[in-house]
CSV table of C-alpha atoms in Angstrom, one decimal:
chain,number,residue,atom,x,y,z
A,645,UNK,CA,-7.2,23.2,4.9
A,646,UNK,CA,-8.1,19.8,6.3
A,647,UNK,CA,-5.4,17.0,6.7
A,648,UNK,CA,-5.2,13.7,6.4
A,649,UNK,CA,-5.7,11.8,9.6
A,650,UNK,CA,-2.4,9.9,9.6
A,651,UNK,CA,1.1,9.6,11.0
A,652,UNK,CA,3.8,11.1,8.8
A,653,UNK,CA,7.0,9.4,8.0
A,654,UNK,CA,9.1,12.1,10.1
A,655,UNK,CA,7.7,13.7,13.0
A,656,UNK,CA,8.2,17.3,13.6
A,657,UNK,CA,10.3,16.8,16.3
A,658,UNK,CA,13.1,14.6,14.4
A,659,UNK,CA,12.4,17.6,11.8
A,660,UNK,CA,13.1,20.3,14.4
A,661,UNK,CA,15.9,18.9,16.1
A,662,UNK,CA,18.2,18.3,12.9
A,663,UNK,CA,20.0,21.6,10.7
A,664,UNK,CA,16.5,22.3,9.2
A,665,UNK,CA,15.2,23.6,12.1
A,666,UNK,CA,15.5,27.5,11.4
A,667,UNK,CA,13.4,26.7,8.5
A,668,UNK,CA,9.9,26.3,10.8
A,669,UNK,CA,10.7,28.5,13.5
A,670,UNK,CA,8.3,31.0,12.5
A,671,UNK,CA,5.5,28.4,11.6
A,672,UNK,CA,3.0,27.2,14.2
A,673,UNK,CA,2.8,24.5,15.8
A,674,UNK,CA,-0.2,23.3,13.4
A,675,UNK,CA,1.6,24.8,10.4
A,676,UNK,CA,4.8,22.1,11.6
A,677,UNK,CA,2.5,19.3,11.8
A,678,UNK,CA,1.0,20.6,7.9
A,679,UNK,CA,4.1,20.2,6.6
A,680,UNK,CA,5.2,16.6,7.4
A,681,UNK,CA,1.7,15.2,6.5
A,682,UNK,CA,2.3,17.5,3.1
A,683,UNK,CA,5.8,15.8,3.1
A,684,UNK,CA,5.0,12.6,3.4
A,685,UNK,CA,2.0,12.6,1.1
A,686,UNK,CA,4.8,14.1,-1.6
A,687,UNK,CA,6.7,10.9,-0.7
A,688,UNK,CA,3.8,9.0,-1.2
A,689,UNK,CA,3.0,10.2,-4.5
A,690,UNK,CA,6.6,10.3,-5.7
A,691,UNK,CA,7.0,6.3,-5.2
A,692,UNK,CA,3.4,5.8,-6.2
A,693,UNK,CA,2.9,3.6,-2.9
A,694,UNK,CA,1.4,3.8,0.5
A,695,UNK,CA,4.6,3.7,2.7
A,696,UNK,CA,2.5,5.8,6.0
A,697,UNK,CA,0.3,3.6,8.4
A,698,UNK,CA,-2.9,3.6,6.5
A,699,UNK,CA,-6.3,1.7,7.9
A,700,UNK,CA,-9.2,1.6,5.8
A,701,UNK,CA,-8.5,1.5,2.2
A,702,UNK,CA,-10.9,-0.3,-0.6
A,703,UNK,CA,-9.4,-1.8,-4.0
A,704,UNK,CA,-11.1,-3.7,-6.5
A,705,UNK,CA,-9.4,-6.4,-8.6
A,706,UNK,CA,-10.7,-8.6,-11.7
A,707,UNK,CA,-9.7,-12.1,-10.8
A,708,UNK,CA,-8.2,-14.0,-13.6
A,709,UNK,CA,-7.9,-17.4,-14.7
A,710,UNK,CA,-6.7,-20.1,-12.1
A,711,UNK,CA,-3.0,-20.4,-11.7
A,712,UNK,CA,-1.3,-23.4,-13.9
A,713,UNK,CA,-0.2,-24.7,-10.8
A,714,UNK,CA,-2.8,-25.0,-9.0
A,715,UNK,CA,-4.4,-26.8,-12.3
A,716,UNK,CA,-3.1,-29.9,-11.0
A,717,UNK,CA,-4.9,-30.1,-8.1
A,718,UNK,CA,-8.2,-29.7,-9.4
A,719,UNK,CA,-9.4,-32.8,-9.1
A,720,UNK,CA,-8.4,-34.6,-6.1
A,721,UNK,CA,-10.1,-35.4,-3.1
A,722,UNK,CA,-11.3,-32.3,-1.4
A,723,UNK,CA,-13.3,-31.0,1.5
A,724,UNK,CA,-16.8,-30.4,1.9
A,725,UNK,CA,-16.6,-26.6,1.2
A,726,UNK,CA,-14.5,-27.1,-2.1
A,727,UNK,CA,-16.9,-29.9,-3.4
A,728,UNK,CA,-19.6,-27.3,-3.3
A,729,UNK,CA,-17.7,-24.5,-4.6
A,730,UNK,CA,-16.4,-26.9,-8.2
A,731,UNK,CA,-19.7,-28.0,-8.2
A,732,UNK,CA,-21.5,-25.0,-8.3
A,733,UNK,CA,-19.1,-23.7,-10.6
A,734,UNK,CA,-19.1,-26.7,-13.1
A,735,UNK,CA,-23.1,-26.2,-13.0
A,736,UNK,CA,-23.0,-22.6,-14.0
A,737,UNK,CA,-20.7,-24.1,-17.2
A,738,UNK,CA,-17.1,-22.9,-15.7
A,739,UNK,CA,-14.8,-25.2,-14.7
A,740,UNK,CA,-11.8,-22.4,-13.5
A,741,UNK,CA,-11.9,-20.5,-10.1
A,742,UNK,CA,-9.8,-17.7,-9.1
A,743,UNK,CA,-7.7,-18.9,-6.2
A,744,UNK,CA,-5.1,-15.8,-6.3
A,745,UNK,CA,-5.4,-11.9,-6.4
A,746,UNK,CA,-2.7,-9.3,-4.7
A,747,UNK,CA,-3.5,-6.3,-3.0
A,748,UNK,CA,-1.9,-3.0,-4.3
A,749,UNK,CA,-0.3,-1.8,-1.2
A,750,UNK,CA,2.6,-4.1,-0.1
A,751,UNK,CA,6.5,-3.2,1.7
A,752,UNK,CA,8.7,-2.5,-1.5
A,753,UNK,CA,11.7,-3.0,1.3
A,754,UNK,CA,12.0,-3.9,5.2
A,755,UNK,CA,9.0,-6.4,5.5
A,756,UNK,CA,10.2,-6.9,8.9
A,757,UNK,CA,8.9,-3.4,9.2
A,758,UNK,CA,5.7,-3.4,7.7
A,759,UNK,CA,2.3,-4.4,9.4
A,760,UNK,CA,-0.9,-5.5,7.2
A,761,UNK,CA,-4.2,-6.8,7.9
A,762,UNK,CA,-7.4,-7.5,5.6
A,763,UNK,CA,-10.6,-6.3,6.9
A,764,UNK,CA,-12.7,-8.1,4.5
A,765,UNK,CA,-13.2,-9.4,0.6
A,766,UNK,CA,-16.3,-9.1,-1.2
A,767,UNK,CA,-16.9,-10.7,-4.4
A,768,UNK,CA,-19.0,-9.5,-7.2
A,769,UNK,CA,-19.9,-12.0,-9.8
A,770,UNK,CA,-20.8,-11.2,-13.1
A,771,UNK,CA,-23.3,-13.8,-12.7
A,772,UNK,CA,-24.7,-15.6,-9.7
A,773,UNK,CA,-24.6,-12.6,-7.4
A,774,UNK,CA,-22.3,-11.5,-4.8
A,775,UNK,CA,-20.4,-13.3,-1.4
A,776,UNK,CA,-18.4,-12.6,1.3
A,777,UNK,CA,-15.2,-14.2,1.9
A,778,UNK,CA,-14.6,-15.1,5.4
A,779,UNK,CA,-11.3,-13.5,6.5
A,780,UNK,CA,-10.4,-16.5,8.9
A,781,UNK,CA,-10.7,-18.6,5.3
A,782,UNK,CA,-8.3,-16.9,3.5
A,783,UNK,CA,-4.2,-17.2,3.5
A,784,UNK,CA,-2.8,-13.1,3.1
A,785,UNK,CA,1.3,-12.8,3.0
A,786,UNK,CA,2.1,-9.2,4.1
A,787,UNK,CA,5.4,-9.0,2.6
A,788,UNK,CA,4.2,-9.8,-1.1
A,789,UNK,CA,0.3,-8.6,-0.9
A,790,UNK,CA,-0.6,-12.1,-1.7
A,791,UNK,CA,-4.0,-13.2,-1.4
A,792,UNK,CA,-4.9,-17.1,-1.8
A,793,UNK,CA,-8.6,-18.4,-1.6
A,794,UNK,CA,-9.6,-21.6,0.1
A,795,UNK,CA,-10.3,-23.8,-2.4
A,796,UNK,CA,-13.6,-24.1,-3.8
A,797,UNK,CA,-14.1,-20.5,-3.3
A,798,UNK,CA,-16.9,-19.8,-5.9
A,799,UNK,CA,-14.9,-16.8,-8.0
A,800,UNK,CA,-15.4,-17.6,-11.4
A,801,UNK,CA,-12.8,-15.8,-13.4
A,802,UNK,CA,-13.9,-12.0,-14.5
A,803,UNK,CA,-15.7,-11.4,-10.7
A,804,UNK,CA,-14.7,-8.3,-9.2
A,805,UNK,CA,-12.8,-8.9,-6.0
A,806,UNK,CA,-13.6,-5.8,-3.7
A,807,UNK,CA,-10.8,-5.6,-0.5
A,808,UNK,CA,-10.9,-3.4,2.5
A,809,UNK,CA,-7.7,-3.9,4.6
A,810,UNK,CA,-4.8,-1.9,6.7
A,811,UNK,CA,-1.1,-1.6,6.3
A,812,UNK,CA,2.4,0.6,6.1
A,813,UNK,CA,5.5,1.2,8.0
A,814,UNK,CA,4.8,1.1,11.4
A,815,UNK,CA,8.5,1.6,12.2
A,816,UNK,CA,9.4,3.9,9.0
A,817,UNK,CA,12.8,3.0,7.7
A,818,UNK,CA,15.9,5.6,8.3
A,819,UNK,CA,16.2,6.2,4.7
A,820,UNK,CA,12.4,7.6,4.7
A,821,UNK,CA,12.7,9.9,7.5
A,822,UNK,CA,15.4,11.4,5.9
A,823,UNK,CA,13.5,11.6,2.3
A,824,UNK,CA,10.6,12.9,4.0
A,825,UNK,CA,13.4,15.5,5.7
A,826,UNK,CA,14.3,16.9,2.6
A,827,UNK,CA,10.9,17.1,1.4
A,828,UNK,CA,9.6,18.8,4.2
A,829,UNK,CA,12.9,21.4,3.9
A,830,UNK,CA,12.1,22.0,0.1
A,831,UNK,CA,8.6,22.5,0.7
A,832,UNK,CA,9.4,24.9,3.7
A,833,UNK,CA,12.3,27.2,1.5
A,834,UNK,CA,9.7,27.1,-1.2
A,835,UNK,CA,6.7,29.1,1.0
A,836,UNK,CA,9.4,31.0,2.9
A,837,UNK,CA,11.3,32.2,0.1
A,838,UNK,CA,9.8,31.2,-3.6
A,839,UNK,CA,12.3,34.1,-5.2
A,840,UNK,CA,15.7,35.2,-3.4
A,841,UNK,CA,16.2,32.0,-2.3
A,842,UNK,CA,18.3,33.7,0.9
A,843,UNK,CA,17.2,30.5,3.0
A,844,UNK,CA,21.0,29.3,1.8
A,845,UNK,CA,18.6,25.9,0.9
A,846,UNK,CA,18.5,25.2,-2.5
A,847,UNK,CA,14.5,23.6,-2.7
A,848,UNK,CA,15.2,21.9,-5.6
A,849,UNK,CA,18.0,20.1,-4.9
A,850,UNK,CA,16.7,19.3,-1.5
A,851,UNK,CA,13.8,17.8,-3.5
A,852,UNK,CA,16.4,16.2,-6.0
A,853,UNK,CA,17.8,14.8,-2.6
A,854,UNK,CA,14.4,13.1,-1.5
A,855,UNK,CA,13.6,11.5,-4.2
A,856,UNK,CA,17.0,10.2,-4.8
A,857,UNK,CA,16.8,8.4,-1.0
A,858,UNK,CA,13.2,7.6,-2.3
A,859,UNK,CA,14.3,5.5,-5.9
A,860,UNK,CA,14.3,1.8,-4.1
A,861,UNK,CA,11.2,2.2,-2.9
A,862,UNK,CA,9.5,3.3,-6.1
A,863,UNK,CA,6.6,1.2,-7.6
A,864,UNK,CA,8.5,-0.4,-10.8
């Protein structure tokens, strides 16, 4: 079966080299590598979060209405760019712009440890057609998956804000190795021995262990 092309949260080697390593012996070496992906996808799903290096991935978000504090600055002097973006707005009849949205993917812990990049924002209007925002233009916070527009950015509220853009753990946090440890151990008594259990692993706590090391990092 196909994998994902990624890079799991514990390598086969720090699998391999701890007291589960009896539990892959007989696997190959692709069968090994099956595992951890399978492992940390679990993970994954478990927290409901991207926590993997991930490159690639599209969301959509409806902008809403401006933010209050932002209100206050809607009428002061402003640049070229932002003159034309109220303008056009207040000539369509709106006089609010989305200035904020936040991408789903963000570090739930260890920010220091988390890379993130944004690869482009389109927005679709439901009225006066679509525009790309220039990523240069933008102001993204990695450690939030905050997302401020220059002002004047014409995103009247309802348009759909479509965002391709790159992020995860490049240096995975202890605690997840070890999570995805124990999921790649229940996973491995599980398809080695789904009855006697004579592994001397119990999968189920193994997996009980996992997801307990996997709690703080679990979309709330």
């Amino acid at each position: 079966m196909p994998q994902d092309v990624m890079v799991p949260l514990a390598t086969v080697v720090q699998f391999t080299e701890g007291p589960f390593s009896n539990l892959v012996s007989g696997f190959s070496s692709q069968a090994q590598t099956n595992i951890m992906l399978q492992a940390t996808r679990a993970c994954e799903s478990a927290c409901d979060r991207r926590l993997a290096p991930f490159t690639g991935v599209t969301e959509t978000q409806r902008a809403d209405a401006m933010d209050i504090e932002d209100a206050m600055d809607a009428y002061v002097p402003l640049d070229p760019t932002s003159q034309l973006g109220f303008s056009r707005a207040q000539s369509l009849g709106s006089t609010l712009l989305a200035r904020h949205f936040w991408v789903r993917e963000h570090p739930p812990r260890y920010p220091e440890l988390w890379s993130g990049s944004i690869a482009s924002i389109g927005l679709l209007r439901s009225y006066s057609g679509s525009q790309d925002v220039g990523i240069s233009t933008i102001q993204y916070e990695t450690d939030t998956g905050h997302v401020r527009f220059q002002l004047g950015t014409f995103a009247p509220p309802g348009t759909t804000i479509v965002v391709t853009y790159s992020g995860g753990y490049n240096t995975v946090p202890a605690d997840l190795v070890q999570a995805c440890q124990y999921m790649a151990a229940s996973m491995a008594v599980k398809q080695l021995d789904p009855v006697d259990n004579r592994s001397g692993h119990d999968p189920d706590a193994l997996r009980s262990d996992a997801l307990e090391m996997l709690a703080p990092y679990t979309r709330r």
